[in-house]
Coordinates of C-alpha atoms in Angstrom, one line a residue:
Chain A
M204 CA 24.9 -10.2 1.6
S205 CA 26.5 -13.8 2.2
S206 CA 25.1 -13.9 5.5
E207 CA 21.8 -14.1 4.4
T208 CA 19.5 -16.3 6.6
T209 CA 17.6 -18.9 5.1
T210 CA 14.8 -19.2 7.1
T211 CA 12.6 -21.4 4.8
I212 CA 9.2 -21.7 5.8
P213 CA 7.8 -25.7 5.4
E214 CA 4.8 -24.7 3.7
A215 CA 6.2 -21.9 1.2
A216 CA 9.1 -24.8 0.4
A217 CA 6.2 -27.2 -0.4
V218 CA 3.9 -25.2 -2.7
P219 CA 5.8 -22.1 -4.7
P220 CA 4.0 -18.5 -4.7
P221 CA 2.0 -17.5 -7.6
G222 CA 4.7 -15.7 -9.0
P223 CA 7.8 -17.3 -11.1
A224 CA 9.7 -19.8 -9.2
P225 CA 12.5 -18.4 -7.4
V226 CA 16.0 -20.0 -8.5
N227 CA 18.9 -20.0 -7.1
N228 CA 20.6 -17.6 -8.8
K229 CA 23.2 -15.8 -6.9
R230 CA 23.7 -12.5 -7.9
V231 CA 26.7 -11.0 -9.6
P232 CA 29.3 -10.9 -6.6
Q233 CA 30.5 -7.5 -5.3
G234 CA 34.0 -8.3 -7.2
H235 CA 32.7 -8.2 -10.6
R236 CA 31.8 -4.5 -10.5
R237 CA 35.6 -4.0 -11.0
L238 CA 34.7 -5.1 -14.7
L239 CA 32.1 -2.2 -14.9
T240 CA 33.6 0.5 -17.2
R241 CA 32.6 4.3 -15.9
R242 CA 30.0 4.6 -18.6
D243 CA 28.2 1.3 -17.6
R244 CA 28.2 2.7 -14.0
I245 CA 26.5 5.8 -15.4
T246 CA 24.1 4.0 -17.4
L247 CA 22.9 1.8 -14.7
G248 CA 22.5 4.7 -12.7
F249 CA 20.5 6.1 -15.1
M250 CA 18.4 2.8 -16.0
A251 CA 17.4 2.8 -11.9
G252 CA 17.1 6.3 -11.5
V253 CA 15.1 7.9 -13.8
P254 CA 12.3 5.2 -12.8
T255 CA 12.8 5.5 -9.6
V256 CA 12.9 9.5 -9.5
L257 CA 9.7 9.6 -11.0
H258 CA 7.8 7.2 -8.8
V259 CA 9.4 8.2 -5.5
A260 CA 8.5 11.8 -6.6
L261 CA 4.5 11.5 -8.3
V262 CA 4.1 8.1 -5.6
W263 CA 5.7 8.9 -2.2
V264 CA 6.5 12.4 -2.0
T265 CA 3.0 12.8 -2.3
A266 CA 2.1 10.6 0.1
L267 CA 4.5 12.2 2.4
A268 CA 2.8 16.0 1.1
S269 CA -0.3 14.4 2.4
I270 CA 1.1 13.8 5.5
A271 CA 2.2 16.7 6.1
L272 CA -0.9 18.4 4.5
A273 CA -3.3 16.6 7.8
F274 CA -2.0 19.4 9.5
T275 CA -2.8 22.3 7.7
S276 CA -5.3 24.5 6.6
W277 CA -4.8 25.6 3.1
D278 CA -7.4 26.7 0.4
G279 CA -5.6 25.6 -2.3
I280 CA -5.0 29.3 -3.2
G281 CA -1.2 30.7 -2.5
F282 CA 1.1 29.2 -0.1
G283 CA 0.6 32.1 2.1
S284 CA -2.7 30.8 2.8
I285 CA -1.3 27.4 4.3
K286 CA -1.9 27.8 8.2
W287 CA -0.5 24.9 10.4
V288 CA -3.0 23.5 12.5
G289 CA -2.0 20.7 14.3
L290 CA -4.8 18.1 14.9
D291 CA -7.4 20.1 14.5
N292 CA -8.3 18.4 10.8
F293 CA -8.3 14.8 12.6
K294 CA -10.3 16.0 15.5
Q295 CA -13.0 17.6 13.1
L296 CA -13.2 14.7 11.3
F297 CA -13.4 12.1 14.0
N298 CA -15.9 14.3 15.8
D299 CA -18.2 16.2 13.3
N300 CA -17.9 14.8 10.1
P301 CA -21.2 13.2 9.5
Q302 CA -19.7 11.2 6.8
F303 CA -16.7 9.9 8.0
W304 CA -18.0 7.2 10.4
P305 CA -20.3 5.9 7.9
A306 CA -17.8 5.9 5.2
V307 CA -15.0 4.1 7.3
E308 CA -18.1 1.4 8.4
H309 CA -18.7 1.2 4.5
N310 CA -15.3 0.2 3.6
V311 CA -15.2 -2.2 6.4
I312 CA -18.7 -3.6 5.3
W313 CA -17.5 -3.5 1.7
F314 CA -14.0 -5.9 2.6
V315 CA -16.6 -8.4 5.2
V316 CA -18.9 -9.0 2.1
L317 CA -16.0 -9.8 -0.2
I318 CA -14.2 -11.7 1.7
L319 CA -17.5 -13.6 3.2
I320 CA -19.6 -14.3 -0.5
P321 CA -17.5 -14.1 -3.6
T322 CA -14.3 -14.8 -2.6
P323 CA -15.6 -18.7 -1.1
F324 CA -17.6 -18.7 -4.5
G325 CA -14.9 -17.8 -6.5
L326 CA -12.5 -20.7 -4.8
F327 CA -15.6 -23.2 -5.2
L328 CA -16.0 -22.2 -8.9
A329 CA -12.4 -22.8 -9.3
V330 CA -12.4 -25.9 -7.5
Q331 CA -15.1 -27.4 -9.9
L332 CA -13.3 -26.0 -13.2
D333 CA -10.3 -27.7 -12.0
K334 CA -11.5 -31.0 -12.4
K335 CA -10.3 -31.0 -16.2
I336 CA -14.3 -30.7 -17.0
R337 CA -15.5 -30.2 -21.0
F338 CA -15.5 -26.3 -21.9
S339 CA -14.2 -25.1 -18.7
R340 CA -12.5 -22.3 -20.8
V341 CA -16.2 -21.2 -22.0
Y342 CA -17.2 -21.3 -18.1
Q343 CA -14.0 -19.5 -16.9
T344 CA -14.8 -16.6 -19.4
A345 CA -18.0 -16.4 -18.2
F346 CA -17.3 -16.0 -14.8
F347 CA -13.8 -13.6 -15.6
L348 CA -15.4 -11.1 -18.5
P349 CA -16.5 -8.6 -15.2
V350 CA -13.2 -8.4 -14.1
V351 CA -12.3 -7.2 -17.9
V352 CA -14.9 -4.8 -18.6
S353 CA -13.9 -1.5 -16.2
L354 CA -15.2 -0.8 -13.3
A355 CA -17.0 2.4 -14.7
V356 CA -18.9 0.7 -17.5
T357 CA -20.1 -1.8 -15.0
G358 CA -21.3 0.8 -12.9
F359 CA -23.5 1.9 -15.8
V360 CA -24.4 -1.7 -17.1
W361 CA -25.8 -2.2 -13.6
Q362 CA -27.4 0.6 -13.4
L363 CA -29.7 -0.7 -16.2
V364 CA -30.5 -3.7 -13.8
Y365 CA -31.0 -1.5 -10.9
N366 CA -33.2 1.8 -12.3
P367 CA -36.2 2.3 -10.8
D368 CA -38.5 2.6 -13.7
T369 CA -36.9 1.2 -16.5
G370 CA -34.8 -1.6 -14.5
L371 CA -34.4 -5.4 -15.4
I372 CA -35.3 -6.0 -11.3
N373 CA -37.8 -3.3 -11.0
S374 CA -39.7 -4.5 -14.2
L375 CA -39.4 -8.7 -13.4
I376 CA -41.0 -8.0 -9.6
G377 CA -43.4 -5.4 -11.0
A378 CA -42.0 -2.4 -9.2
N379 CA -41.6 -0.3 -11.8
K380 CA -44.8 1.4 -11.4
P381 CA -45.1 4.9 -9.4
G382 CA -45.6 4.6 -6.1
H383 CA -44.3 1.0 -5.9
Y384 CA -40.7 1.9 -6.9
I385 CA -38.1 0.5 -5.0
D386 CA -35.2 3.0 -5.9
W387 CA -32.2 0.7 -5.5
I388 CA -29.7 3.0 -6.1
G389 CA -31.3 6.1 -3.9
D390 CA -32.6 4.3 -1.1
P391 CA -30.0 4.5 1.6
H392 CA -30.5 1.6 2.8
L393 CA -30.3 0.0 0.0
N394 CA -28.0 1.2 -2.2
L395 CA -24.8 0.1 -0.5
W396 CA -25.9 -3.9 -0.8
A397 CA -26.7 -2.8 -4.2
V398 CA -23.2 -1.4 -5.1
L399 CA -22.1 -4.9 -3.1
I400 CA -24.1 -7.2 -5.4
A401 CA -22.0 -5.5 -8.5
A402 CA -18.9 -5.3 -7.1
S403 CA -19.2 -9.2 -6.0
W404 CA -20.1 -10.3 -9.2
R405 CA -16.7 -8.9 -10.7
H406 CA -14.6 -10.0 -7.6
T407 CA -15.8 -13.5 -7.8
G408 CA -14.4 -13.9 -11.1
Y409 CA -10.8 -12.5 -10.3
M410 CA -11.0 -14.6 -7.2
M411 CA -11.7 -17.8 -9.4
I412 CA -8.8 -17.2 -11.7
L413 CA -6.4 -16.5 -8.6
Y414 CA -7.6 -19.9 -7.3
L415 CA -7.4 -21.7 -9.9
A416 CA -3.7 -20.8 -10.6
G417 CA -3.0 -21.9 -6.9
L418 CA -4.7 -24.8 -8.0
K419 CA -2.8 -25.7 -10.7
G420 CA 0.5 -25.7 -9.1
V421 CA -0.5 -28.5 -6.0
D422 CA 0.8 -31.6 -6.6
P423 CA -1.2 -34.4 -8.0
S424 CA 0.3 -37.1 -6.0
L425 CA -1.0 -35.5 -3.0
R426 CA -4.3 -35.9 -4.1
E427 CA -3.9 -39.6 -5.6
A428 CA -2.3 -40.6 -1.9
S429 CA -5.7 -38.9 -0.5
S430 CA -7.9 -40.9 -2.7
L431 CA -5.6 -44.4 -2.3
D432 CA -6.2 -43.3 1.9
G433 CA -10.3 -43.7 1.1
A434 CA -10.8 -39.9 1.6
N435 CA -13.7 -38.5 -0.1
E436 CA -13.7 -35.0 -2.7
W437 CA -14.9 -33.2 0.8
Q438 CA -12.1 -34.7 2.8
T439 CA -9.5 -34.4 0.3
F440 CA -10.1 -30.5 -0.5
K441 CA -10.4 -29.8 3.3
N442 CA -7.3 -31.7 4.5
V443 CA -5.0 -32.0 1.9
I444 CA -6.2 -29.4 -0.9
F445 CA -6.6 -26.0 1.2
P446 CA -3.5 -26.2 3.0
T447 CA -1.6 -26.0 0.4
L448 CA -3.1 -23.2 -1.2
R449 CA -1.8 -21.3 2.4
P450 CA 0.1 -18.9 -0.3
T451 CA -3.0 -18.0 -2.7
N452 CA -5.1 -17.4 0.4
T453 CA -2.6 -14.7 1.6
V454 CA -2.4 -13.1 -1.7
V455 CA -6.3 -13.1 -1.9
L456 CA -6.6 -11.5 1.5
V457 CA -4.2 -9.0 0.8
V458 CA -6.2 -8.1 -2.8
T459 CA -9.4 -8.4 -1.2
I460 CA -8.6 -5.8 1.8
I461 CA -6.9 -3.2 -1.0
E462 CA -9.9 -3.5 -3.6
A463 CA -12.0 -2.7 -0.5
L464 CA -9.8 0.4 0.6
R465 CA -9.6 1.3 -3.1
A466 CA -13.2 0.9 -4.1
F467 CA -14.4 3.9 -5.7
D468 CA -15.6 3.8 -9.6
L469 CA -18.8 1.8 -8.9
V470 CA -20.0 3.7 -6.3
F471 CA -18.8 6.8 -8.0
V472 CA -20.8 6.1 -11.1
F473 CA -23.7 5.0 -9.5
N474 CA -24.4 8.0 -7.0
K475 CA -21.7 10.0 -6.6
G476 CA -21.4 8.0 -2.6
A477 CA -24.8 10.4 -1.8
Q478 CA -26.5 9.1 1.4
G479 CA -25.7 5.6 2.0
T480 CA -23.1 4.4 -0.4
E481 CA -19.8 7.2 1.6
L482 CA -16.6 5.4 0.9
L483 CA -13.1 7.3 2.7
S484 CA -12.4 7.3 -1.4
I485 CA -15.1 9.0 -2.4
L486 CA -14.7 11.7 0.3
I487 CA -11.4 12.6 -0.6
T488 CA -12.5 12.6 -4.1
N489 CA -15.0 15.4 -3.3
N490 CA -13.1 17.4 -1.5
I491 CA -11.2 18.2 -4.4
I492 CA -13.8 17.9 -7.5
G493 CA -16.8 19.2 -5.5
E494 CA -17.1 22.4 -4.7
S495 CA -15.4 23.4 -1.4
S496 CA -11.6 23.1 -1.9
R497 CA -10.4 22.2 2.1
I498 CA -7.1 20.4 1.6
G499 CA -6.2 19.9 4.7
Y500 CA -9.2 18.3 5.6
G501 CA -9.1 16.0 3.1
S502 CA -5.3 15.5 3.4
A503 CA -6.2 13.9 6.8
I504 CA -9.2 11.7 5.7
A505 CA -6.6 10.1 3.1
V506 CA -3.8 9.8 5.7
V507 CA -6.3 7.9 7.3
L508 CA -6.4 5.7 4.5
L509 CA -2.8 5.2 4.5
V510 CA -2.5 4.6 7.9
I511 CA -5.1 1.5 7.1
S512 CA -3.5 0.7 4.4
L513 CA 0.4 0.2 5.1
V514 CA -1.3 -2.3 8.1
V515 CA -1.8 -4.4 5.7
I516 CA 1.1 -3.8 3.0
I517 CA 4.0 -3.4 5.2
P518 CA 3.6 -7.2 6.9
Y519 CA 2.9 -8.4 4.0
L520 CA 5.6 -7.3 1.8
I521 CA 8.1 -8.3 4.9
S522 CA 7.1 -11.9 4.5
T523 CA 7.1 -12.0 0.6
F524 CA 10.5 -10.6 0.1
R525 CA 11.8 -12.5 3.1
K526 CA 10.7 -15.7 1.1
E527 CA 12.7 -14.1 -2.1
R528 CA 15.6 -13.3 -0.2
S529 CA 15.9 -17.0 1.4
A530 CA 15.5 -18.4 -2.0
Chain B
M140 CA -18.4 -36.7 -7.7
S141 CA -15.6 -38.2 -10.1
T142 CA -12.2 -39.3 -9.1
P143 CA -9.1 -36.7 -9.2
T144 CA -7.2 -39.7 -9.8
V145 CA -8.4 -40.3 -13.0
A146 CA -9.6 -37.1 -14.3
L147 CA -5.7 -36.0 -13.4
G148 CA -4.0 -39.1 -14.5
A149 CA -3.5 -39.8 -18.4
K150 CA -5.2 -37.2 -21.5
Q151 CA -8.2 -39.2 -20.9
R152 CA -11.5 -37.5 -20.3
T153 CA -14.0 -38.9 -17.5
P154 CA -16.9 -40.8 -18.8
L155 CA -20.2 -38.6 -18.2
R156 CA -21.2 -39.6 -15.2
P157 CA -24.4 -38.3 -13.6
A158 CA -22.4 -36.2 -10.9
R159 CA -20.9 -34.6 -14.0
I160 CA -23.7 -33.9 -16.0
L161 CA -25.1 -32.1 -12.7
L162 CA -21.7 -30.0 -13.0
H163 CA -22.7 -29.1 -16.1
V164 CA -26.2 -28.0 -15.2
F165 CA -25.1 -26.0 -12.5
L166 CA -22.3 -24.3 -14.1
I167 CA -24.2 -23.4 -17.3
G168 CA -26.8 -22.1 -15.0
T169 CA -24.1 -20.0 -13.6
S170 CA -22.2 -18.9 -16.2
L171 CA -25.7 -17.6 -17.6
A172 CA -26.6 -15.9 -14.8
W173 CA -23.2 -14.1 -14.5
L174 CA -23.6 -13.1 -18.1
A175 CA -27.2 -11.7 -17.5
P176 CA -26.5 -8.3 -16.7
L177 CA -24.5 -7.9 -20.0
L178 CA -26.9 -9.8 -21.8
W179 CA -29.3 -7.7 -20.0
A180 CA -27.6 -4.7 -21.4
V181 CA -27.0 -6.0 -25.0
F182 CA -31.2 -6.4 -25.0
A183 CA -31.5 -3.1 -24.0
A184 CA -29.0 -1.4 -26.2
L185 CA -30.4 -3.3 -29.6
R186 CA -33.9 -2.0 -28.8
P187 CA -35.4 1.8 -29.9
Y188 CA -36.2 3.8 -27.3
S189 CA -40.0 4.2 -28.5
E190 CA -40.2 1.2 -28.6
T191 CA -39.6 0.3 -25.0
S192 CA -41.2 3.6 -24.0
T193 CA -44.5 2.1 -24.6
K194 CA -44.1 -1.7 -23.9
G195 CA -41.7 -2.1 -20.8
Y196 CA -38.3 -3.5 -20.5
V197 CA -39.1 -6.8 -20.1
S198 CA -41.1 -7.4 -23.2
W199 CA -40.9 -9.0 -26.9
P200 CA -39.1 -7.1 -28.9
D201 CA -40.5 -5.9 -31.7
K202 CA -37.3 -5.4 -33.7
L203 CA -33.8 -5.0 -32.9
N204 CA -31.6 -3.0 -34.7
F205 CA -28.0 -1.2 -34.1
D206 CA -29.2 2.3 -34.2
N207 CA -28.5 3.1 -30.1
F208 CA -24.9 2.2 -31.1
K209 CA -25.0 4.5 -34.0
N210 CA -26.5 6.8 -32.2
A211 CA -24.6 6.7 -29.4
F212 CA -20.8 6.6 -31.2
E213 CA -21.8 9.4 -33.5
Q214 CA -23.9 11.8 -31.1
S215 CA -21.0 11.5 -28.3
D216 CA -18.3 11.9 -30.9
M217 CA -16.8 8.5 -29.6
L218 CA -14.5 8.2 -32.1
H219 CA -12.3 11.5 -30.7
Y220 CA -12.7 10.1 -27.1
F221 CA -11.3 6.3 -27.8
G222 CA -8.3 8.9 -29.6
N223 CA -8.0 10.6 -26.4
T224 CA -7.1 6.9 -24.6
L225 CA -4.9 5.7 -27.2
L226 CA -2.9 8.7 -26.8
I227 CA -2.5 8.2 -23.1
A228 CA -2.6 4.3 -23.2
V229 CA 0.2 4.0 -25.9
P230 CA 2.7 5.9 -24.5
A231 CA 1.7 4.5 -21.2
V232 CA 2.2 1.1 -21.5
L233 CA 5.4 1.2 -23.6
V234 CA 6.6 3.8 -20.8
T235 CA 6.0 1.6 -18.0
L236 CA 7.0 -1.7 -19.9
L237 CA 10.5 0.0 -20.0
V238 CA 11.5 1.7 -17.2
S239 CA 10.3 -1.3 -15.2
S240 CA 12.3 -3.5 -16.8
M241 CA 15.4 -1.2 -16.8
V242 CA 14.9 -0.9 -12.7
A243 CA 13.9 -4.4 -12.7
F244 CA 17.2 -5.3 -15.0
Y245 CA 19.1 -3.5 -12.3
V246 CA 18.1 -5.2 -9.3
S247 CA 18.0 -8.5 -10.4
R248 CA 21.5 -8.8 -12.2
F249 CA 23.2 -6.3 -10.0
D250 CA 24.3 -6.4 -6.2
F251 CA 24.2 -3.0 -5.0
R252 CA 23.0 -3.9 -1.2
L253 CA 20.1 -1.0 -2.1
N254 CA 18.0 -3.4 -4.1
I255 CA 15.5 -5.1 -1.6
F256 CA 15.0 -1.8 -0.4
L257 CA 14.3 -0.2 -4.0
L258 CA 12.1 -2.7 -4.7
L259 CA 10.1 -2.7 -1.9
V260 CA 9.5 1.0 -2.9
F261 CA 8.2 0.8 -5.8
T262 CA 6.3 -3.1 -5.0
A263 CA 4.5 -0.6 -1.5
G264 CA 3.9 2.4 -3.9
N265 CA 1.8 0.4 -6.4
L266 CA -0.4 -1.3 -3.4
L267 CA -1.4 2.4 -2.0
P268 CA -4.7 3.8 -2.8
Q269 CA -5.0 5.9 -5.4
Q270 CA -6.9 8.8 -2.9
V271 CA -4.2 8.6 -0.7
I272 CA -1.7 10.4 -2.8
I273 CA -4.2 12.6 -4.9
T274 CA -4.6 15.7 -2.8
P275 CA -0.8 17.0 -3.2
L276 CA -0.6 15.4 -6.9
Y277 CA -3.5 17.0 -7.7
R278 CA -1.8 20.5 -6.9
M279 CA 1.4 19.6 -8.2
Y280 CA -0.1 19.1 -11.7
L281 CA -1.7 22.8 -11.2
L282 CA 1.8 24.3 -10.2
I283 CA 3.3 22.9 -13.0
D284 CA 3.4 24.6 -16.2
L285 CA 4.2 23.4 -19.5
P286 CA 3.9 26.1 -21.8
G287 CA 3.3 24.9 -25.5
I288 CA 3.7 21.5 -24.7
T289 CA 0.4 20.4 -23.6
M290 CA -2.7 22.0 -24.8
S291 CA -3.8 22.7 -20.9
G292 CA -0.1 24.8 -20.6
K293 CA -0.3 22.7 -17.6
L294 CA 0.4 19.3 -16.4
Y295 CA -2.8 19.5 -15.2
D296 CA -6.0 18.6 -17.5
S297 CA -2.7 16.7 -20.4
A298 CA -2.7 13.6 -21.9
L299 CA 0.9 13.9 -20.6
G300 CA -0.3 14.6 -17.0
L301 CA -1.8 10.9 -17.0
V302 CA 0.8 9.1 -18.6
L303 CA 3.2 9.9 -15.8
I304 CA 1.1 8.9 -13.1
H305 CA 0.4 5.5 -14.8
V306 CA 4.0 5.2 -15.6
A307 CA 5.1 5.8 -12.3
F308 CA 2.7 4.0 -10.4
Q309 CA 2.2 1.1 -12.4
S310 CA 6.0 0.6 -12.7
G311 CA 5.7 -0.7 -8.9
F312 CA 4.2 -3.6 -10.0
C313 CA 6.2 -4.1 -13.3
A314 CA 9.3 -3.9 -11.5
F315 CA 8.2 -6.5 -9.2
V316 CA 7.1 -9.0 -11.9
L317 CA 9.7 -8.4 -13.8
S318 CA 13.1 -8.9 -11.6
N319 CA 11.1 -12.2 -10.1
Y320 CA 11.1 -13.1 -14.0
M321 CA 14.9 -11.8 -14.4
R322 CA 16.3 -13.9 -11.8
M323 CA 14.9 -17.1 -13.3
L324 CA 17.6 -16.2 -16.1
P325 CA 20.4 -18.5 -16.5
H326 CA 23.6 -16.1 -14.5
E327 CA 26.1 -17.4 -17.3
L328 CA 24.6 -15.5 -19.7
T329 CA 25.3 -12.4 -18.6
E330 CA 28.2 -12.7 -17.1
A331 CA 29.8 -14.2 -20.4
A332 CA 28.7 -11.1 -21.8
L333 CA 30.5 -9.2 -18.8
V334 CA 33.9 -11.3 -19.3
D335 CA 33.6 -10.7 -23.4
G336 CA 33.0 -6.6 -22.5
A337 CA 29.7 -6.2 -23.6
S338 CA 28.5 -2.7 -22.3
V339 CA 25.7 -2.9 -19.4
W340 CA 23.0 -1.2 -22.0
R341 CA 23.6 -3.7 -24.8
M342 CA 23.6 -7.0 -21.8
Y343 CA 19.9 -5.2 -21.1
W344 CA 18.8 -4.3 -24.3
Q345 CA 20.0 -7.5 -26.6
I346 CA 20.3 -10.2 -24.0
V347 CA 18.2 -10.1 -21.1
L348 CA 15.1 -8.3 -22.9
P349 CA 14.7 -10.5 -25.7
L350 CA 14.3 -13.6 -23.4
C351 CA 11.6 -11.7 -21.2
K352 CA 9.0 -11.4 -23.9
P353 CA 6.7 -13.7 -22.2
A354 CA 6.6 -11.9 -19.3
M355 CA 6.7 -8.5 -21.2
A356 CA 3.7 -9.5 -23.1
A357 CA 1.6 -10.6 -20.2
L358 CA 2.1 -7.5 -18.6
G359 CA 1.6 -5.3 -21.6
T360 CA -1.8 -6.9 -21.8
L361 CA -2.5 -6.5 -18.5
L362 CA -1.7 -2.8 -18.4
S363 CA -3.6 -2.3 -21.7
I364 CA -6.6 -3.5 -19.9
W365 CA -6.0 -1.6 -16.7
I366 CA -4.8 2.1 -18.2
Y367 CA -8.1 1.7 -21.0
N368 CA -10.2 1.1 -18.0
D369 CA -8.9 4.1 -15.5
F370 CA -11.2 5.8 -14.0
F371 CA -10.4 7.9 -11.2
W372 CA -7.0 9.6 -12.0
A373 CA -8.7 10.7 -15.6
I374 CA -11.9 11.9 -13.5
V375 CA -9.5 14.0 -11.2
L376 CA -6.9 15.1 -13.5
I377 CA -9.1 15.8 -16.4
S378 CA -11.3 19.1 -16.1
T379 CA -11.4 19.7 -19.8
G380 CA -14.7 17.0 -21.2
E381 CA -12.8 17.3 -24.2
N382 CA -9.8 15.8 -23.2
M383 CA -10.7 12.9 -21.2
P384 CA -10.5 9.3 -22.4
I385 CA -13.5 7.4 -23.3
T386 CA -14.1 5.8 -19.8
S387 CA -14.4 9.3 -18.0
A388 CA -16.2 10.9 -21.0
L389 CA -18.8 7.8 -20.7
N390 CA -19.8 9.3 -17.4
N391 CA -19.9 12.8 -18.6
L392 CA -21.6 12.4 -21.6
S393 CA -24.8 10.2 -20.0
G394 CA -25.6 12.9 -18.0
Q395 CA -25.0 15.6 -20.7
Y396 CA -26.2 14.1 -24.1
F397 CA -27.8 10.8 -23.3
T398 CA -31.4 11.3 -21.9
D399 CA -32.5 7.3 -22.5
P400 CA -31.3 4.1 -21.1
N401 CA -31.0 2.3 -24.4
L402 CA -28.2 5.0 -25.5
V403 CA -26.6 4.5 -22.2
A404 CA -26.3 1.2 -22.6
A405 CA -25.0 1.1 -26.1
G406 CA -22.0 3.4 -24.9
A407 CA -21.6 1.6 -22.4
L408 CA -21.1 -1.5 -24.4
L409 CA -19.0 0.2 -27.0
T410 CA -16.6 1.3 -24.4
A411 CA -15.9 -1.9 -23.2
I412 CA -15.8 -3.9 -26.1
P413 CA -12.0 -2.8 -26.9
T414 CA -11.4 -4.5 -23.7
L415 CA -13.1 -7.4 -24.6
I416 CA -11.2 -7.5 -28.0
V417 CA -8.0 -8.0 -25.7
Y418 CA -8.8 -10.3 -24.0
F419 CA -10.1 -12.5 -26.5
V420 CA -7.4 -12.1 -28.7
L421 CA -4.9 -12.2 -25.4
Q422 CA -6.4 -14.3 -22.9
R423 CA -3.5 -16.6 -22.1
Q424 CA -1.4 -13.9 -21.7
F425 CA -3.9 -11.6 -20.0
V426 CA -4.1 -14.4 -17.1
S427 CA -1.0 -15.6 -16.6
G428 CA -0.2 -11.8 -16.2
L429 CA -2.9 -11.6 -13.5
T430 CA -1.0 -14.5 -11.8
L431 CA 2.2 -13.8 -12.3
G432 CA 2.1 -10.8 -9.7
A433 CA -0.6 -11.7 -7.9
N434 CA -0.5 -8.7 -5.7
K435 CA -1.5 -6.3 -7.4
G436 CA -4.9 -5.0 -6.0

């Protein structure tokens, strides 16, 4: 491992990633292994082995099994009924399932909304709260509270806001009388947006905390130099602060994509992904806890989700771990 | 607005200037708007159903009391579901911290070539959406018989099953964070111990682990809230209402027993209370945990 390339990226060097700063500690070189007794090596084997087996068996073996099952037809009763069907599940999914393309579209909308509205707003709040103002903690708590509360509970709380006859919104705008109902949760043209408001409510606080942490890492002398040069607040932010937030932005982008792919709890509590709020995660789940158990078909949706996730996860991890190796 | 140099310089506070006042007005307004849904839930929960059904929800309250909270708590046997959650969350958090610290120790202190790959496997696994693996996992849980060990006789529909998947899934994230943390510890510590003939286990248990307390505390807080808040695994892997943890039980109950929104509001708020307590008490740990490993979805 001596020939490790030290490809230090300039931006990455200027600002440490949000994790703890890597320190130049060489790991125990190979020669020191001789100091380990036989028992030590067995201990180490167990220490790494048991968690790895558990993680691989429950996460990776099942992920691979999803791929395999996606090419089969199986009703789940006995292994004998597993039949190889090739690409049939995918063909059906792409061509015949009326819920699949809407679900893909909704997952995409979910991401676009989260990245365009709550993410910049969270950044804006973080910049304001980073100004060392009084009561900063109180404001932070207000914005962050939705992140602490479970998404399922969030779903219940927002139902109280959206309920057609007893909800806050309809009561305020006088749409809570029969005949005038606005059915925020039931109307297929409205419900996705209603859920997304609740999702954005939560996402803002999450992004605010990530950006606050990123802003704390910005070298104060950069700001000083910028204000000495006569830059105003916006110019300083745009030309000096924002570029140094690059590592945070990467994390924010990845977190937001993954949140959009994982979206489930809110919708499930709202209306179980009925008309207008279909999501890939909901389609898969309905295949298991719904009445029809079409395992191959459900797995095919899971494979679609897996492929999309890996497109994001792999490049992100490669860049993260490259930085670590070079550190 | 205020010059950042002053704000960031010494500890002195910027004097209240119009821009500052405007900022505070904005932040107070936005904070209140942010809390509005939760405050609305509190308001609804404090009012009797009879009152809101005649006067409407947006109305001046005649009386406010905790009856809905009391009823939700008793009618739905919430204590029982809180118990179920404890039975899942406590072992899951402790075991996750234990196993992920062991992996992190291995990866950060010994160079066995495998370790970057190993860490990649763990971290990537944690980033996958849960639904990617649920179908085979569900089938696997149904296949594994554990007569006499779990109530259901299977891994499916048991607290043990949930503990296992929480540990497997969350250890990816924790191993990543802890290995970063352990790498920062001076290497002389363990080298000296190794030369003195300390066993590997002793190095881990008596030297490295105590030094990781801050990171473990941060991760523990974060894990407690995540695992407490879990909804998905419980919805799919638990079928008996009795065995459900509190979040998924509430979903079940709101359909079955709760007929009025005020009672649902009270139930939802009661469910949120433990996480709010953990957050307010351990705020610092929670936030630092979140930013330690910001790669979490």
